[in-house]
PDB file of C-alpha atoms in Angstrom:
ATOM      1  CA  GLN E   1     -36.961 -32.714 -28.102  1.00 88.00           C
ATOM      2  CA  VAL E   2     -34.581 -34.913 -25.696  1.00 92.00           C
ATOM      3  CA  GLN E   3     -32.247 -32.832 -23.522  1.00 95.00           C
ATOM      4  CA  LEU E   4     -28.970 -34.618 -22.177  1.00 96.00           C
ATOM      5  CA  VAL E   5     -27.151 -33.054 -19.653  1.00 94.00           C
ATOM      6  CA  GLU E   6     -23.501 -33.882 -19.097  1.00 95.00           C
ATOM      7  CA  SER E   7     -21.296 -33.593 -16.012  1.00 94.00           C
ATOM      8  CA  GLY E   8     -17.869 -34.842 -15.123  1.00 96.00           C
ATOM      9  CA  GLY E   9     -15.266 -32.934 -17.261  1.00 91.00           C
ATOM     10  CA  GLY E  10     -12.373 -31.100 -15.870  1.00 96.00           C
ATOM     11  CA  LEU E  11      -8.412 -31.126 -15.242  1.00 97.00           C
ATOM     12  CA  VAL E  12      -6.518 -34.338 -15.134  1.00 97.00           C
ATOM     13  CA  GLN E  13      -3.099 -35.084 -15.285  1.00 97.00           C
ATOM     14  CA  PRO E  14      -1.643 -37.447 -17.951  1.00 97.00           C
ATOM     15  CA  GLY E  15      -2.258 -41.130 -16.694  1.00 97.00           C
ATOM     16  CA  GLY E  16      -5.017 -40.286 -14.748  1.00 97.00           C
ATOM     17  CA  SER E  17      -8.756 -40.966 -14.929  1.00 97.00           C
ATOM     18  CA  VAL E  18     -11.999 -39.014 -14.853  1.00 97.00           C
ATOM     19  CA  ARG E  19     -15.665 -40.344 -15.396  1.00 98.00           C
ATOM     20  CA  LEU E  20     -18.238 -38.431 -17.479  1.00 98.00           C
ATOM     21  CA  SER E  21     -21.770 -38.510 -16.888  1.00 98.00           C
ATOM     22  CA  CYS E  22     -24.826 -38.179 -19.082  1.00 97.00           C
ATOM     23  CA  VAL E  23     -28.724 -37.712 -18.346  1.00 97.00           C
ATOM     24  CA  PRO E  24     -30.946 -37.822 -20.671  1.00 95.00           C
ATOM     25  CA  SER E  25     -34.782 -36.589 -20.371  1.00 94.00           C
ATOM     26  CA  GLY E  26     -36.219 -39.801 -21.576  1.00 86.00           C
ATOM     27  CA  SER E  27     -35.313 -43.260 -20.398  1.00 92.00           C
ATOM     28  CA  ILE E  28     -32.281 -44.696 -21.558  1.00 93.00           C
ATOM     29  CA  ASP E  29     -33.804 -48.260 -22.847  1.00 90.00           C
ATOM     30  CA  SER E  30     -36.328 -45.938 -25.071  1.00 93.00           C
ATOM     31  CA  PHE E  31     -33.164 -45.254 -27.254  1.00 95.00           C
ATOM     32  CA  ALA E  32     -31.598 -47.520 -29.679  1.00 95.00           C
ATOM     33  CA  ALA E  33     -28.194 -46.397 -28.465  1.00 95.00           C
ATOM     34  CA  VAL E  34     -26.466 -43.894 -26.304  1.00 96.00           C
ATOM     35  CA  GLY E  35     -22.891 -43.097 -26.678  1.00 96.00           C
ATOM     36  CA  TRP E  36     -20.100 -40.500 -26.926  1.00 97.00           C
ATOM     37  CA  TYR E  37     -18.384 -38.090 -29.171  1.00 96.00           C
ATOM     38  CA  ARG E  38     -15.236 -35.973 -28.704  1.00 97.00           C
ATOM     39  CA  GLN E  39     -14.090 -32.932 -30.556  1.00 97.00           C
ATOM     40  CA  ALA E  40     -10.648 -31.455 -30.213  1.00 95.00           C
ATOM     41  CA  PRO E  41      -9.600 -27.865 -30.949  1.00 92.00           C
ATOM     42  CA  GLY E  42      -9.304 -27.754 -34.691  1.00 94.00           C
ATOM     43  CA  GLN E  43     -10.473 -31.088 -35.492  1.00 94.00           C
ATOM     44  CA  GLN E  44     -13.698 -32.660 -36.385  1.00 95.00           C
ATOM     45  CA  ARG E  45     -15.902 -34.621 -33.986  1.00 95.00           C
ATOM     46  CA  GLU E  46     -15.129 -38.462 -33.529  1.00 94.00           C
ATOM     47  CA  PHE E  47     -16.780 -41.246 -32.268  1.00 95.00           C
ATOM     48  CA  VAL E  48     -15.536 -42.538 -28.917  1.00 95.00           C
ATOM     49  CA  ALA E  49     -18.160 -45.410 -27.692  1.00 95.00           C
ATOM     50  CA  ALA E  50     -21.550 -46.538 -28.122  1.00 95.00           C
ATOM     51  CA  LEU E  51     -23.714 -48.778 -25.807  1.00 95.00           C
ATOM     52  CA  THR E  52     -27.026 -50.147 -27.473  1.00 93.00           C
ATOM     53  CA  ASN E  53     -30.618 -51.197 -26.088  1.00 90.00           C
ATOM     54  CA  GLY E  54     -29.505 -54.507 -26.311  1.00 86.00           C
ATOM     55  CA  GLY E  55     -25.823 -54.080 -23.892  1.00 85.00           C
ATOM     56  CA  TRP E  56     -23.655 -54.095 -27.205  1.00 87.00           C
ATOM     57  CA  THR E  57     -20.631 -51.664 -26.629  1.00 86.00           C
ATOM     58  CA  ASN E  58     -18.779 -50.182 -29.467  1.00 87.00           C
ATOM     59  CA  TYR E  59     -14.903 -48.451 -29.026  1.00 85.00           C
ATOM     60  CA  GLU E  60     -13.215 -46.298 -31.492  1.00 80.00           C
ATOM     61  CA  THR E  61     -10.139 -48.529 -31.924  1.00 68.00           C
ATOM     62  CA  ILE E  62      -7.715 -46.078 -30.109  1.00 68.00           C
ATOM     63  CA  ASP E  63      -9.496 -46.066 -27.101  1.00 70.00           C
ATOM     64  CA  ARG E  64     -10.607 -49.821 -26.513  1.00 71.00           C
ATOM     65  CA  GLY E  65      -8.990 -50.768 -23.180  1.00 85.00           C
ATOM     66  CA  ARG E  66      -8.769 -47.366 -21.564  1.00 93.00           C
ATOM     67  CA  PHE E  67     -12.418 -46.105 -22.029  1.00 94.00           C
ATOM     68  CA  THR E  68     -15.579 -47.836 -20.525  1.00 94.00           C
ATOM     69  CA  ILE E  69     -18.968 -46.923 -21.569  1.00 95.00           C
ATOM     70  CA  SER E  70     -21.589 -48.101 -18.888  1.00 95.00           C
ATOM     71  CA  LYS E  71     -25.300 -47.134 -17.916  1.00 95.00           C
ATOM     72  CA  ASP E  72     -27.051 -47.421 -14.597  1.00 95.00           C
ATOM     73  CA  ASN E  73     -30.649 -47.733 -15.511  1.00 92.00           C
ATOM     74  CA  ALA E  74     -32.018 -46.688 -11.524  1.00 95.00           C
ATOM     75  CA  LYS E  75     -30.385 -43.493 -12.336  1.00 96.00           C
ATOM     76  CA  ASN E  76     -30.990 -43.016 -15.862  1.00 96.00           C
ATOM     77  CA  THR E  77     -27.273 -42.305 -16.599  1.00 97.00           C
ATOM     78  CA  VAL E  78     -24.643 -43.324 -19.300  1.00 97.00           C
ATOM     79  CA  TYR E  79     -21.168 -43.223 -17.830  1.00 97.00           C
ATOM     80  CA  LEU E  80     -18.002 -42.889 -19.997  1.00 97.00           C
ATOM     81  CA  GLN E  81     -14.964 -44.020 -17.621  1.00 96.00           C
ATOM     82  CA  MET E  82     -11.675 -42.833 -19.285  1.00 96.00           C
ATOM     83  CA  ASP E  83      -8.369 -44.134 -17.685  1.00 96.00           C
ATOM     84  CA  SER E  84      -4.813 -43.844 -18.431  1.00 95.00           C
ATOM     85  CA  LEU E  85      -5.561 -40.414 -20.203  1.00 96.00           C
ATOM     86  CA  LYS E  86      -3.468 -38.904 -22.224  1.00 95.00           C
ATOM     87  CA  PRO E  87      -2.674 -35.032 -23.451  1.00 96.00           C
ATOM     88  CA  GLU E  88      -4.211 -36.141 -26.849  1.00 94.00           C
ATOM     89  CA  ASP E  89      -7.378 -37.239 -24.953  1.00 95.00           C
ATOM     90  CA  THR E  90      -8.146 -33.264 -24.492  1.00 97.00           C
ATOM     91  CA  ALA E  91     -11.314 -32.511 -26.188  1.00 97.00           C
ATOM     92  CA  VAL E  92     -14.906 -31.352 -25.503  1.00 97.00           C
ATOM     93  CA  TYR E  93     -16.805 -34.766 -25.014  1.00 97.00           C
ATOM     94  CA  TYR E  94     -20.390 -34.649 -25.904  1.00 97.00           C
ATOM     95  CA  CYS E  95     -23.068 -37.442 -24.893  1.00 97.00           C
ATOM     96  CA  TYR E  96     -25.639 -38.326 -27.510  1.00 97.00           C
ATOM     97  CA  VAL E  97     -28.565 -40.493 -27.986  1.00 97.00           C
ATOM     98  CA  ARG E  98     -29.857 -42.205 -31.219  1.00 96.00           C
ATOM     99  CA  ARG E  99     -33.516 -43.071 -31.683  1.00 95.00           C
ATOM    100  CA  MET E 100     -35.208 -46.465 -33.096  1.00 93.00           C
ATOM    101  CA  GLY E 101     -35.070 -46.241 -36.469  1.00 93.00           C
ATOM    102  CA  GLU E 102     -32.118 -43.857 -37.110  1.00 94.00           C
ATOM    103  CA  SER E 103     -28.567 -44.575 -38.083  1.00 93.00           C
ATOM    104  CA  ARG E 104     -27.001 -41.261 -36.679  1.00 94.00           C
ATOM    105  CA  PRO E 105     -27.237 -39.541 -33.395  1.00 95.00           C
ATOM    106  CA  SER E 106     -30.442 -37.967 -33.069  1.00 95.00           C
ATOM    107  CA  TYR E 107     -29.742 -35.654 -30.005  1.00 96.00           C
ATOM    108  CA  TRP E 108     -26.696 -34.253 -28.400  1.00 97.00           C
ATOM    109  CA  GLY E 109     -25.493 -32.882 -25.034  1.00 96.00           C
ATOM    110  CA  GLN E 110     -23.921 -29.057 -24.809  1.00 95.00           C
ATOM    111  CA  GLY E 111     -20.454 -31.053 -24.051  1.00 96.00           C
ATOM    112  CA  THR E 112     -18.070 -31.108 -21.412  1.00 97.00           C
ATOM    113  CA  GLN E 113     -14.334 -30.424 -21.364  1.00 97.00           C
ATOM    114  CA  VAL E 114     -11.777 -32.947 -20.418  1.00 98.00           C
ATOM    115  CA  THR E 115      -8.153 -31.288 -20.324  1.00 98.00           C
ATOM    116  CA  VAL E 116      -5.352 -33.699 -19.817  1.00 97.00           C
ATOM    117  CA  SER E 117      -2.395 -31.739 -18.544  1.00 96.00           C
ATOM    118  CA  SER E 118       0.280 -31.759 -16.112  1.00 95.00           C
TER     119      SER E 118
END
């Protein structure tokens, strides 16, 4: 069982920035991919961004250019930098890891709330 601990959410004004962090209990590079989803109230969970162990990144189209996923191997931490935030970015953000040989997220974090409001 892999545990993921997220942090960094909170209240931010429109146009502002926030950086989310996620620390898995296993080495980041032991997973095929790490990434983020989000779920707004009354909505389905949706993909935000992913980073493979080969260094490839993938973003949901609407987030491209505003969100950046990265990792720090020394800290075993995955980050999601979100800039130019909009009220519609308000959601619970979930970190995930995908194990080698699997096609879907294998483990999830508990989620961290991001609220964009003035």
